[in-house]
Amino acid sequence: MIPKSNDTIICMTDSQVEDIKSLYKEKIEKKSIKIPPIYSINRWLIKEYKEFCMVSESNENYSVLNGTEEKILWEKIIKKDLKEQKFQKKQIQSITKKVISADKIIREYKIKNSELKDYEFSDEEKKFNKWLNQFKNHCKQKSLISKLSFIEFFIEKQIEHNIIENEELLLVGFDNQNPIYENLISVLNEKNNLRKYECREETIKRLQEIKCEDAEDEIKEIILWVKQNLKKKLLIISPALNKYQIKLQNELDRHIQPDVYNEYNKKNIYNSNLQRPLSKEPIITAAINLLKLNNSHQTNLKIFFESLMFNNWIDADGYNDREQLANYINDKKIPKITINLIIKLIKNDVKVKHLNLDSLESTLTLISKNQTLWEKKKTITEWVSLTEQYWKKIKIFKINILLSFENNNINDLIKSLNKVSNNKIIDELSTFEEYLEILLTQLESWPATTEKDNSYIDINGFEENQIKKYDAIWLMNMNSKYCPGKRNFNPFISKKLQKKYHIFDEVYTKKIDAIRLNRLKNFSTDITISYSKKDGETILIKTSGYFQDFDELICKNSSSKTKEIKSDDCEKIEDHMAPEILGSDISVSGGFRSLENYYVCPAWAFYENRLHASSFYDDIQDEISKMDRGNIIHEFLEKFWKQYKNSTNLAKMSEKVLQQNIDAIINEVMLTLKGSKPYLTPRQIQLESNYFKDIAYQWLSFEKTNRPSFKVIESEEKYKINIDRITFNVKIDRIDEYEDGSRLLIDYKTGNEESISKWTKPPISSLQMPIYITFTNINNISAAGIGYIHNRNVKLVGLSKYGQDPIDAELKDCSLSKKDEGQWPNLINSWHKDVYELASGYLSGKASVTFKKENDLKYCAVKPLLRLAERQFQRENSDE
């Protein structure tokens, strides 16, 4: 279909704009013709609205947010609301991604606010509505609007003012319309002449189906196909492009265009709309790493190493010396490296004094000054200006000649900086770290520019709607795992609403399959489809019925019938109750942890402790884990107290003697560790030994100066526990006895600190000490404490029986108050009751996925088995 010269061509996507332009380019080469205006729908609407505002008396002049600004605003709102929950950066980014998707859905499907409120069942849905209102309020105050909100706004203004009228509009790529675009087209059609671009449908001449062993075999078949069709226009489509694009492109480079490995400026034969972000380009990574050096908290050895190895800054003459310095620093394995430390090393280390590092030293001094100057908050515009000045001073990109694609990257970097500087969201002062985060968000959202002129192979995902014609198409990865694949449920929109509007359900899938099938008919008359039998050890199923209209054209030799899994084969199960555990003296895996797991979530205890399920654990032989460190401290203290017995002997030791005794035992313990981890280097052993010697000295000095007289009567002794019909063994780290005969139980911890209220305030969630005190039958227990031994602080905290001076003095802050005097037996009875109830519940077979906060499951090793996503559906059952 050839557009008229007076048409305005409106495309659904930017890539379709490029396709239409390429069609005109071919026609211009043959014949001189006038090119009509060509826009994507979003750019065209914004242009028309701006022109309308210039000539009208309207005061409603909105700025439309780009995708990065929208993401920054959402992230800002979500981070502020979830501040107390201390989510990690990746978790906030994941939540933001789902929230943006939910917002897009409600805009595209025109879901009203009243409906969102009516179907507000879960905490996630309440949070989303709260954040959505904050987003709208912020935009209203700043005269901002998101892209999809702008379409809604434009529809209103078109009805009110007829912004666009008497135009000839040709719509390209609007075959998959959702309600908001249907409404827009309907409104535009009232005052304009609208036509849809239609490709001439041709009869399929060749359709081949190929069954492969796995995806690698599919790629091998594609390489053969490309070799047979060199210089033809080819299209490769995959519903799993994210997973296989790099592998496919590497094989094309290796077998079809091996010259790219020698000629860096060689034009590429393939092009993909799934481009990698600018932040992943090597030269951009180098620029950002050099910028990160200005952060005074930067101690990442890798960033320092890669920056020194980068050859396009400072000067060319000193590069070889900087490279030697980088390798020297890397070999030294300095745990926390800083700019000032490198400057000192350059000045004082005899092994690098012969190197010519004067220019590097001057640059590092500049960076050191920046670290001080850049600690104050500044506007984003000021940060961008400082960034440009800094890059200019260190002569980045000015030393060596850049390749053409690197020049493109640098141009995109400058454009990104301008975007950040002119952003419409961040108007308050920001720290350097906050500015870096904003800049990286921009770079991650900006695709690296690629040169497409020489490409004759397009590689696209299944969502793309190409306008061009191709000589042949290969459709790969046509397995049900990828097509239709699994749509992740969005927890921020009610399941009932998603059903009501057919959002990614069976109705949607049938509709989109029909659209994709029709597109394929338009793309080419030569189609090859391939699928795999397996992915690793997983058996894959061919996408069923997708090309059933063409069955008579497929070679009988290559086709294979695979049994389809129908919904009738599936069975709903009730798994909240397991069979009751019968018998007596039942040994429980995990000991008291099994009951703690049961308290948090019954299903956790069922899978991990009863069925013995666990996540894969890789014992890394060339490093010391947190568990190893804990074991070393336990083993050291056991050996120390078995040798020195009591506080009197400890008190007699001078600082020097105490350190010597510690060194001797630590060396003995580390020798044992070396035997179990032969790949540890002597340097690692020495560093770890120094750490343990220091922390052991801190702990024993604390015990020497802060505790009353005691003797250690047991270390690392085992006790058998019986609770109801459950039995398991525990190992108590240590039992001290005071001069009055009262006893203190101590458990060593090298990790994070926990509140004592977890085992003092009902319902108790930390069972270790209550079980030790209540079920071990140890006499005269008057106190229990946790000895925290780590480099942040060493201390002994716990709970003591009121009124006994030695213990009360030692655990003063955690002893029972005056009014609770005499309540120690009552507390023990309360513990006995609570622990017994948990044991009874565990034995009864309860295995439901119920918990108070998902954060309580952060140490759960069987979290995937809990199927947390399904809880959202369970909450919204029709009979709720």
C-alpha positions in Angstrom: 0.0 0.0 0.0 1.5 3.3 -1.1 0.7 6.3 1.1 -0.7 9.5 -0.6 1.6 12.5 -0.7 -0.8 14.5 1.5 -1.0 11.8 4.2 0.4 12.2 7.7 1.7 8.8 8.6 1.2 7.8 12.2 3.1 4.7 13.5 2.6 2.8 16.7 6.3 2.5 17.5 9.6 4.3 16.6 10.9 1.2 14.9 7.9 1.3 12.5 8.8 4.9 11.7 12.2 3.7 10.6 10.7 0.9 8.5 8.4 3.3 6.7 11.3 5.7 6.1 13.4 2.8 4.6 10.5 2.0 2.2 10.6 5.6 1.0 14.3 5.5 0.7 14.1 2.6 -1.8 11.4 4.4 -3.8 13.5 7.7 -3.9 16.4 5.8 -5.4 14.1 4.6 -8.2 12.0 7.7 -8.6 11.8 11.2 -7.2 8.8 11.4 -4.8 7.8 13.6 -1.9 8.1 12.1 1.6 5.1 12.8 3.8 5.4 13.5 7.5 6.1 10.4 9.5 5.7 10.2 13.3 5.2 7.7 16.1 1.9 8.2 17.8 3.4 9.6 21.1 5.6 12.2 19.4 2.8 13.2 17.0 0.3 13.9 19.8 2.8 15.9 21.8 3.7 18.0 18.7 0.1 18.7 17.9 -0.7 19.6 21.5 2.3 22.0 21.7 1.2 23.7 18.5 -2.3 24.0 19.8 -1.1 25.6 23.1 0.9 28.2 21.1 -2.2 29.5 19.3 -4.9 28.9 21.9 -5.7 30.7 25.1 -5.4 27.6 27.2 -3.3 27.7 30.4 -3.0 23.9 30.6 0.5 23.5 29.4 1.8 20.1 30.5 5.3 18.6 30.1 5.2 14.9 29.2 7.5 12.7 31.2 9.9 10.4 29.4 10.3 6.8 30.5 13.4 7.5 32.6 11.8 10.4 34.4 8.7 8.4 35.1 10.8 5.6 36.6 12.7 8.0 38.8 9.5 9.5 40.1 8.0 6.1 40.9 11.2 5.0 42.5 11.3 8.1 44.6 7.8 7.6 45.9 8.2 3.9 46.6 11.6 4.3 48.3 10.3 7.0 50.6 7.2 4.9 51.6 9.2 1.7 52.2 12.2 3.5 54.0 11.5 1.8 57.3 11.5 -1.7 55.8 15.1 -1.2 54.6 14.6 -2.8 51.2 17.7 -3.3 49.0 18.2 -1.3 45.8 17.4 -4.3 43.6 14.2 -5.0 45.5 13.0 -1.4 45.1 13.8 -1.6 41.4 11.8 -4.8 41.1 8.8 -3.3 42.9 9.1 -0.2 40.7 9.1 -2.3 37.5 5.9 -4.1 38.6 4.2 -0.8 39.7 5.0 0.9 36.3 3.6 -2.2 34.6 0.4 -2.0 36.7 0.0 1.7 36.0 0.4 1.0 32.3 -2.3 -1.6 32.4 -4.9 0.6 34.2 -4.2 3.4 31.6 -4.4 1.1 28.6 -7.5 -0.7 29.7 -9.1 2.5 31.1 -9.7 1.0 34.6 -11.3 3.6 36.8 -10.1 4.7 40.2 -13.4 3.6 41.8 -12.8 0.1 40.5 -9.3 0.0 41.9 -10.7 1.0 45.3 -13.6 -1.5 45.1 -11.1 -4.4 44.4 -8.5 -3.4 47.0 -8.1 -6.7 48.7 -4.4 -7.0 49.5 -1.6 -4.9 51.1 0.0 -4.6 47.7 -3.1 -3.2 46.1 -3.6 -0.7 48.9 0.1 0.4 48.6 -0.3 0.8 44.8 -3.4 3.0 45.1 -1.6 5.1 47.7 1.5 5.5 45.5 -0.7 6.2 42.4 -2.4 9.1 44.2 1.0 10.5 45.3 2.2 10.1 41.7 -0.8 12.0 40.3 -0.5 14.7 43.0 3.1 15.3 42.3 2.5 15.5 38.5 -0.4 17.9 39.1 1.7 20.3 41.2 4.5 20.3 38.7 2.3 20.4 35.5 3.7 17.0 34.5 2.0 14.1 32.8 3.0 10.5 31.9 2.8 9.4 28.2 -0.4 7.2 28.7 -2.0 9.8 30.9 -1.3 12.3 28.2 -3.3 10.2 25.7 -6.3 10.3 28.0 -5.8 14.0 28.4 -5.4 14.6 24.7 -8.7 12.6 24.0 -10.5 15.1 26.3 -9.0 18.1 24.6 -9.7 16.7 21.1 -13.4 16.3 22.0 -13.4 19.8 23.5 -11.4 21.8 21.0 -10.9 19.7 17.8 -7.2 20.1 18.0 -6.8 17.9 14.9 -9.3 18.2 12.1 -9.6 17.7 8.3 -6.4 15.7 8.2 -5.6 12.7 6.0 -4.1 10.2 8.5 -2.6 6.8 7.7 -2.2 4.5 10.7 0.6 2.0 10.7 1.0 -0.9 13.1 -2.3 -0.5 15.0 -3.4 -4.1 14.6 -3.3 -4.8 18.4 -5.3 -2.0 19.9 -6.2 -1.8 23.6 -9.1 0.3 24.8 -7.2 3.6 25.2 -6.0 3.5 21.5 -9.4 2.4 20.3 -10.9 5.4 22.0 -8.3 7.7 20.6 -8.8 6.5 17.0 -12.6 6.7 17.4 -12.3 10.3 18.5 -9.8 11.3 15.8 -12.0 9.6 13.1 -14.9 12.0 13.9 -13.1 15.1 12.4 -10.5 13.4 10.2 -10.1 10.9 7.4 -8.4 7.8 8.9 -7.1 4.8 6.9 -5.1 1.8 8.1 -1.9 0.8 6.4 -2.3 -2.7 4.9 0.4 -4.9 3.6 -0.5 -6.9 0.5 -1.1 -10.5 1.8 0.6 -13.1 -0.4 0.1 -16.9 -0.4 2.6 -18.8 1.7 4.9 -20.6 -0.8 7.1 -22.4 1.7 6.6 -23.4 5.3 9.0 -25.8 7.0 9.0 -27.1 10.5 12.3 -28.3 12.1 12.6 -30.2 15.4 16.0 -29.7 17.1 17.6 -31.3 20.1 18.0 -28.0 22.0 18.4 -24.3 21.4 22.1 -24.6 20.4 21.0 -27.0 17.6 18.4 -24.5 16.5 21.1 -21.8 16.2 23.2 -24.2 14.1 20.3 -24.7 11.8 19.8 -21.0 11.5 23.5 -20.5 10.6 23.1 -23.0 7.7 19.9 -21.2 6.6 21.7 -17.8 6.6 24.6 -19.3 4.5 22.1 -20.5 2.0 20.4 -17.1 1.8 23.3 -14.7 1.8 22.5 -11.1 0.8 18.7 -11.8 1.0 16.6 -9.8 3.4 16.1 -12.2 6.4 14.1 -11.9 9.6 14.8 -14.1 12.7 12.1 -14.0 15.4 12.3 -15.5 18.9 9.9 -15.3 21.8 13.0 -15.9 24.0 15.3 -13.3 22.5 16.5 -12.0 25.9 17.9 -15.4 26.5 19.4 -16.4 23.2 20.2 -13.1 21.3 23.9 -13.0 22.4 24.5 -16.6 21.5 22.9 -16.2 18.1 24.8 -13.0 17.4 28.1 -14.6 18.4 27.5 -17.5 16.1 26.6 -15.2 13.2 29.9 -13.3 13.9 31.9 -16.5 14.0 30.5 -18.2 10.9 29.0 -15.5 8.7 31.2 -12.4 9.4 34.4 -13.5 11.0 36.1 -10.2 9.8 34.5 -8.3 12.6 37.1 -9.7 15.0 39.9 -8.0 13.0 38.1 -4.9 11.5 36.5 -3.0 14.4 34.8 -0.5 12.0 33.3 -3.2 9.8 29.6 -2.8 9.1 27.4 -5.3 10.8 25.2 -7.7 8.8 22.5 -7.9 11.4 20.4 -5.5 13.4 18.2 -6.0 16.4 15.6 -3.8 18.1 16.6 -5.4 21.4 19.7 -3.3 21.9 21.9 -3.4 24.9 21.8 -0.3 27.1 24.4 2.5 26.9 25.5 1.6 30.4 26.8 -1.8 29.1 29.1 -0.3 26.5 32.8 -0.7 27.5 33.8 2.9 26.9 30.8 4.2 28.9 31.6 1.8 31.8 35.1 3.2 31.9 33.8 6.8 32.0 31.4 6.0 34.9 34.1 4.1 36.8 36.4 7.1 36.6 33.5 9.3 37.8 32.9 6.9 40.7 36.4 7.4 42.0 35.3 10.8 43.2 33.1 9.1 45.8 35.1 9.1 49.1 33.4 5.8 50.1 34.6 4.0 46.9 36.8 1.1 48.0 36.0 -1.4 45.2 39.3 -2.9 44.0 37.9 -3.9 40.6 36.9 -0.3 39.8 40.4 1.0 40.7 42.0 -1.8 38.7 39.9 -1.3 35.6 40.4 2.5 35.8 44.2 2.2 35.9 44.0 -0.3 33.0 41.9 2.1 30.8 44.1 3.6 28.1 42.2 6.7 27.1 42.8 9.2 29.8 45.6 11.3 31.4 48.3 10.6 28.7 49.7 7.9 26.4 53.3 7.9 27.7 52.5 6.7 31.2 50.0 4.0 30.3 52.5 1.1 30.5 53.5 2.2 34.0 49.9 2.6 35.1 49.3 -0.9 33.8 52.1 -2.2 36.0 50.8 -0.4 39.0 47.3 -1.8 38.4 48.7 -5.4 38.3 50.8 -4.8 41.4 47.8 -3.4 43.4 45.6 -6.3 42.2 48.2 -8.9 43.3 48.4 -7.3 46.7 44.7 -7.9 47.3 44.2 -4.8 49.4 40.8 -5.3 51.1 39.8 -1.6 51.2 41.7 0.5 48.7 41.3 4.3 48.5 42.7 7.1 46.4 44.9 8.4 49.3 46.2 4.9 49.8 47.3 4.7 46.2 49.0 8.1 46.4 50.9 6.9 49.5 51.8 3.6 47.7 53.2 5.6 44.7 55.3 7.8 47.0 56.6 5.2 49.5 56.5 1.7 48.0 60.0 0.8 46.7 58.5 -1.7 44.2 56.7 1.0 42.2 59.1 4.0 42.8 60.9 3.3 39.4 57.6 3.8 37.5 56.8 7.1 35.8 53.6 7.9 37.7 53.8 11.7 38.1 50.8 12.5 35.8 48.7 9.8 37.5 49.7 11.2 41.0 48.5 14.7 39.9 45.2 13.2 38.7 44.7 11.2 41.9 45.4 14.4 43.9 42.7 16.1 41.9 40.3 13.3 42.6 41.2 13.4 46.3 40.3 17.1 46.4 37.0 16.3 44.6 36.2 13.7 47.2 36.2 16.5 49.8 34.5 19.1 47.7 31.8 16.7 46.3 30.6 15.6 49.8 28.1 18.5 49.9 24.7 18.2 48.3 24.2 20.0 44.9 21.6 20.5 42.2 21.6 17.9 39.4 22.6 20.7 36.9 25.7 21.4 39.1 26.6 17.7 39.3 26.4 17.4 35.5 28.6 20.5 35.1 31.2 19.1 37.5 31.1 15.8 35.7 31.9 17.5 32.4 34.7 19.6 33.9 36.2 16.5 35.6 36.2 14.5 32.4 37.8 17.4 30.6 40.6 17.7 33.2 41.5 14.0 33.1 41.5 14.1 29.3 39.1 11.2 28.9 38.6 10.1 25.3 41.3 12.6 24.2 44.4 10.4 24.2 43.6 7.7 21.6 41.5 7.9 18.4 38.0 6.5 18.9 36.3 4.0 16.6 33.0 5.1 15.0 30.8 3.1 17.4 32.7 4.6 20.3 32.1 8.1 19.0 28.4 7.2 18.8 28.6 6.0 22.4 30.2 9.3 23.5 27.6 11.4 21.7 24.8 9.4 23.4 26.6 9.9 26.7 26.6 13.7 26.2 22.9 13.6 25.3 22.1 11.5 28.4 23.9 14.0 30.6 21.7 16.8 29.0 18.6 14.7 29.7 19.7 14.3 33.3 20.4 18.0 33.7 17.0 18.9 32.2 15.0 16.3 34.1 11.6 17.4 35.4 11.6 15.3 38.6 14.6 16.0 40.8 14.6 19.7 41.8 16.0 19.3 45.3 19.7 19.1 46.3 21.2 15.6 45.8 24.3 13.8 47.1 26.9 12.6 44.7 25.7 9.0 45.2 22.1 10.0 44.4 23.2 11.8 41.3 25.2 8.7 40.2 22.1 6.6 40.7 20.0 9.0 38.5 22.7 9.1 35.8 23.0 5.3 35.7 19.2 5.0 35.5 19.3 7.3 32.4 22.1 5.3 30.8 20.4 1.9 31.5 17.3 3.3 29.7 19.2 4.6 26.7 19.9 2.1 24.0 23.3 2.3 22.4 23.2 3.6 18.8 23.8 1.0 16.1 24.5 1.6 12.4 21.9 -0.2 10.3 22.7 0.7 6.8 24.6 -2.4 5.8 22.4 -5.0 7.7 20.3 -7.5 5.8 19.3 -9.6 8.8 16.9 -8.4 11.4 16.7 -10.1 14.8 13.5 -9.3 16.7 11.3 -10.5 19.5 7.8 -11.7 19.0 6.2 -8.4 20.2 7.7 -6.5 17.3 5.4 -5.6 14.4 7.7 -5.1 11.4 6.4 -3.2 8.3 9.1 -4.4 6.0 8.9 -7.3 3.6 11.5 -10.1 3.9 12.7 -12.8 1.5 12.5 -15.4 4.3 11.7 -15.7 8.0 12.9 -18.0 10.7 10.8 -18.4 13.8 12.8 -20.1 16.6 12.2 -21.2 20.2 8.6 -22.2 19.4 8.1 -24.1 22.7 5.3 -23.6 25.1 7.9 -22.5 27.7 8.5 -19.4 25.6 5.3 -19.1 23.5 2.9 -18.4 25.0 5.3 -18.7 28.0 4.4 -17.8 31.6 2.9 -14.4 32.3 4.0 -13.2 35.8 1.0 -12.2 37.9 1.1 -8.5 38.8 0.4 -8.3 42.6 -0.6 -4.6 42.4 -3.8 -5.2 40.4 -6.6 -7.4 41.7 -6.9 -10.8 40.0 -10.6 -10.1 39.6 -9.9 -6.9 37.7 -7.4 -8.8 35.5 -10.1 -11.4 34.8 -12.7 -8.7 34.1 -10.6 -6.9 31.5 -9.0 -10.1 30.0 -5.5 -9.0 30.9 -3.1 -11.7 29.8 -5.7 -14.4 30.1 -6.8 -17.1 27.6 -8.9 -14.6 25.7 -6.0 -12.2 25.4 -3.7 -15.1 24.3 -6.0 -16.2 21.5 -6.4 -12.7 20.3 -2.6 -12.0 20.2 -1.9 -15.4 18.6 -4.3 -14.5 15.7 -2.6 -11.1 15.3 0.9 -12.6 15.3 -0.1 -15.2 12.8 -1.6 -12.6 10.5 1.6 -10.5 10.8 3.8 -13.5 9.7 1.7 -13.9 6.6 2.5 -10.3 5.7 6.2 -10.5 6.5 7.2 -13.1 3.9 6.1 -16.1 1.8 8.9 -18.3 3.1 8.7 -19.3 6.7 10.7 -21.8 8.8 9.7 -22.6 12.3 11.9 -24.5 14.8 11.5 -25.8 18.3 13.6 -27.8 20.8 13.0 -31.2 22.5 14.7 -30.1 25.7 16.4 -27.3 27.6 19.2 -29.0 29.6 17.4 -31.8 31.5 14.0 -30.3 31.0 11.7 -31.8 28.4 10.1 -29.1 26.3 6.8 -29.1 24.5 6.2 -27.7 21.1 3.8 -24.7 21.0 0.6 -26.4 20.2 -1.7 -25.5 17.2 0.2 -22.3 16.4 0.5 -23.2 12.7 -2.4 -25.6 12.4 -3.8 -23.5 9.4 -0.6 -24.5 7.5 -0.4 -28.2 8.4 -0.8 -29.4 4.8 2.3 -27.3 3.8 4.6 -28.7 6.4 6.8 -31.6 5.3 5.5 -34.8 6.8 9.1 -35.9 7.5 9.9 -33.1 9.8 6.7 -32.9 11.7 6.2 -34.7 15.0 3.1 -35.0 17.1 3.6 -34.1 20.8 0.9 -34.8 23.3 -0.6 -31.6 24.5 -1.2 -31.0 28.2 -4.9 -30.0 28.6 -6.5 -28.3 31.5 -8.4 -31.5 32.2 -5.1 -33.1 33.1 -4.6 -30.7 35.9 -5.9 -31.2 39.4 -6.4 -28.7 42.2 -4.9 -29.8 45.5 -5.3 -28.8 49.1 -1.9 -28.9 50.7 -2.3 -26.9 53.9 -2.4 -30.1 56.0 0.1 -32.9 55.9 -0.5 -36.3 57.5 -0.1 -36.2 61.3 3.2 -37.4 62.6 2.6 -40.5 64.7 4.7 -42.4 67.1 7.0 -41.4 70.0 10.6 -40.1 70.3 10.3 -38.5 66.9 13.7 -37.1 65.8 13.4 -33.7 64.2 15.8 -32.3 61.6 17.0 -28.9 62.5 16.4 -29.1 66.2 14.8 -26.0 67.7 15.1 -24.2 64.3 12.3 -26.5 63.1 9.9 -25.0 65.7 11.1 -21.5 64.9 10.5 -22.1 61.2 7.0 -23.5 62.1 6.3 -20.3 64.1 7.1 -18.1 61.1 5.4 -20.3 58.5 4.2 -23.9 59.0 4.9 -24.7 55.3 8.6 -23.7 55.8 9.0 -26.2 58.6 7.1 -28.9 56.6 9.3 -28.6 53.5 12.7 -28.0 55.1 12.6 -29.9 58.4 10.1 -32.7 57.7 10.7 -33.4 54.0 14.4 -32.3 54.3 14.2 -30.1 51.2 17.0 -27.5 50.9 18.5 -25.0 48.4 21.7 -25.9 46.6 24.7 -24.9 48.6 28.1 -24.6 46.9 31.0 -25.0 49.4 33.4 -22.5 48.0 36.9 -23.8 48.8 38.9 -20.6 48.1 37.2 -18.4 50.7 36.0 -18.4 54.3 32.2 -18.2 54.7 30.2 -16.6 57.5 29.5 -20.1 58.9 33.3 -20.9 58.9 34.0 -17.7 60.9 31.4 -18.6 63.4 32.8 -22.1 63.8 36.4 -20.8 64.2 35.3 -18.5 67.1 33.4 -21.4 68.8 36.4 -23.7 68.4 38.8 -21.1 69.7 36.7 -20.3 72.8 36.2 -23.9 73.6 39.9 -24.6 73.5 40.7 -21.4 75.5 38.3 -22.1 78.4 39.2 -25.8 78.6 42.8 -24.7 79.1 42.3 -21.7 81.4 39.1 -22.7 83.3 38.0 -19.5 85.0 38.1 -15.7 85.3 40.8 -15.8 88.0 43.3 -17.2 85.5 42.1 -14.7 82.9 42.6 -11.8 85.3 46.2 -12.8 86.0 47.2 -12.5 82.3 48.9 -9.3 81.2 47.9 -7.8 77.9 51.0 -9.2 76.3 50.4 -12.7 77.8 46.8 -12.7 76.8 47.6 -11.8 73.2 50.3 -14.6 73.1 47.8 -17.2 74.4 45.2 -16.1 71.9 47.8 -16.2 69.0 48.8 -19.7 69.9 45.3 -21.1 69.9 44.2 -19.2 66.8 47.2 -20.5 64.9 46.2 -24.1 65.9 42.6 -23.6 64.8 43.6 -22.0 61.5 45.9 -24.9 60.8 42.9 -27.2 61.0 41.0 -24.9 58.7 43.8 -24.9 56.2 43.5 -28.7 56.0 39.8 -28.6 55.1 40.2 -25.7 52.6 43.5 -26.4 50.8 42.8 -23.7 48.1 43.1 -20.8 50.6 46.2 -18.7 50.0 48.8 -18.0 52.7 47.8 -14.3 52.4 44.1 -15.2 53.1 45.0 -17.3 56.1 47.1 -14.5 57.5 44.4 -11.9 57.0 41.8 -14.1 58.6 44.1 -15.0 61.5 44.8 -11.4 62.2 41.0 -10.7 62.3 40.3 -13.5 64.7 43.2 -12.6 66.9 41.9 -9.1 67.2 38.2 -10.0 67.8 39.2 -12.7 70.3 41.3 -10.2 72.2 38.4 -7.7 72.3 36.0 -10.3 73.7 38.3 -11.7 76.3 39.3 -8.2 77.4 35.6 -7.5 77.8 35.1 -10.6 79.9 38.3 -9.8 82.0 37.2 -6.2 82.9 33.4 -6.2 82.9 32.3 -9.5 84.5 32.3 -10.7 88.1 34.2 -13.8 89.2 33.1 -17.1 87.4 34.3 -20.5 86.3 33.5 -22.2 83.0 32.0 -25.6 83.9 31.0 -26.7 80.4 31.9 -25.8 76.8 30.2 -27.1 73.7 28.3 -29.9 75.6 25.4 -31.8 74.0 22.0 -32.2 75.6 19.0 -34.2 74.6 15.7 -32.3 74.4 12.2 -33.9 74.7 9.2 -31.8 73.9 5.9 -33.6 73.6 6.8 -36.5 71.3 9.6 -34.6 69.6 13.3 -35.2 70.4 16.5 -33.6 69.2 20.0 -32.7 70.4 21.3 -29.3 71.2 24.9 -28.1 71.9 25.2 -25.3 74.5 28.2 -23.1 73.8 29.0 -22.5 77.4 27.8 -22.7 81.0 29.4 -20.4 83.7 29.0 -20.8 87.4 29.3 -17.9 89.9 30.6 -18.0 93.4 27.0 -18.4 94.8 26.4 -21.5 92.7 24.1 -19.8 90.2 24.6 -20.5 86.5 24.7 -18.5 83.3 24.1 -20.0 79.9 26.0 -18.3 77.0 25.5 -18.6 73.3 28.0 -17.0 71.0 26.8 -15.0 68.0 29.1 -13.6 65.2 26.2 -12.3 63.1 23.5 -9.6 63.3 22.1 -8.7 66.7 18.5 -9.5 67.6 16.2 -8.0 70.2 15.9 -9.9 73.5 12.2 -9.3 73.4 12.0 -12.1 70.8 12.3 -14.6 73.7 10.9 -12.6 76.5 7.6 -11.1 75.1 4.9 -13.6 74.2 4.4 -15.0 71.6 8.1 -15.8 71.6 9.7 -16.2 68.2 13.3 -17.0 69.2 13.2 -20.4 70.9 16.9 -21.2 71.5 17.4 -19.8 75.0 13.8 -20.6 76.3 14.4 -24.3 75.2 17.9 -24.4 76.8 16.5 -23.0 80.1 13.3 -25.0 80.1 14.0 -28.4 78.6 17.6 -29.3 79.4 17.1 -30.0 83.1 20.2 -28.0 84.0 19.9 -26.9 87.6 20.4 -23.5 89.1 20.0 -21.5 85.9 19.6 -17.9 86.9 20.5 -16.1 83.7 21.0 -16.6 79.9 22.9 -14.4 77.6 24.0 -13.9 74.0 27.7 -13.1 73.5 28.0 -10.9 70.4 31.5 -11.2 69.0 32.1 -9.1 65.9 34.1 -6.2 64.8 31.3 -3.7 65.4 31.1 -4.3 69.1 31.5 -7.0 71.7 28.9 -7.4 74.5 26.9 -9.8 76.5 23.2 -9.2 76.6 20.4 -11.4 77.9 18.0 -12.0 80.8 18.7 -12.6 84.5 16.7 -13.6 87.5 16.2 -10.4 89.6 17.9 -10.0 93.0 21.1 -12.0 92.5 23.9 -9.5 92.5 26.5 -11.1 90.2 24.1 -11.8 87.5 22.1 -8.6 88.0 25.3 -6.6 87.8 26.3 -8.3 84.6 23.0 -8.2 82.7 21.6 -5.2 84.4 19.8 -3.8 81.4 18.1 -7.0 80.6 17.1 -8.3 84.1 13.6 -8.5 85.3 12.4 -5.2 86.9 11.6 -4.7 90.6 7.9 -5.2 90.0 8.6 -8.5 88.3 10.6 -9.9 91.2 9.8 -13.5 91.7 8.4 -13.9 88.1 11.3 -16.0 86.8 9.4 -19.3 87.5 6.3 -17.8 85.7 8.4 -16.9 82.7 9.8 -20.4 82.5 6.2 -21.8 82.7 5.1 -19.5 79.9 8.0 -20.6 77.7 7.2 -24.2 78.4 3.6 -23.6 77.3 4.5 -21.7 74.1 7.1 -24.2 73.0 4.8 -27.1 73.7 2.0 -25.6 71.6 4.4 -25.1 68.6 5.6 -28.7 68.9 2.0 -30.0 69.0 1.2 -27.9 65.9 4.2 -29.3 64.1 3.2 -32.9 65.0 -0.4 -32.3 63.8 0.8 -31.8 60.2 -0.1 -28.2 59.7 1.7 -27.0 56.6 -0.2 -23.8 55.4 1.6 -20.9 53.8 0.8 -18.3 56.4 3.1 -15.7 57.9 3.0 -12.1 59.2 5.6 -10.4 57.1 7.4 -11.7 54.0 10.6 -10.3 55.5 10.4 -13.0 58.2 11.2 -15.5 55.4 14.5 -13.9 54.4 16.5 -16.9 55.7 14.1 -19.5 54.3 16.0 -22.0 52.1 12.8 -23.4 50.5 11.1 -20.1 49.6 10.3 -21.2 46.0 8.3 -24.2 47.3 6.0 -21.8 49.3 4.6 -20.5 45.9 4.1 -17.0 47.4 2.7 -15.6 44.1 -0.3 -18.0 44.5 -1.2 -16.5 47.8 -2.5 -13.5 45.9 -4.9 -15.7 44.0 -5.9 -17.5 47.2 -6.9 -14.2 48.8 -9.3 -13.4 46.0 -11.2 -16.7 45.7 -14.8 -16.2 44.7 -16.0 -17.6 48.0 -13.8 -15.3 50.1 
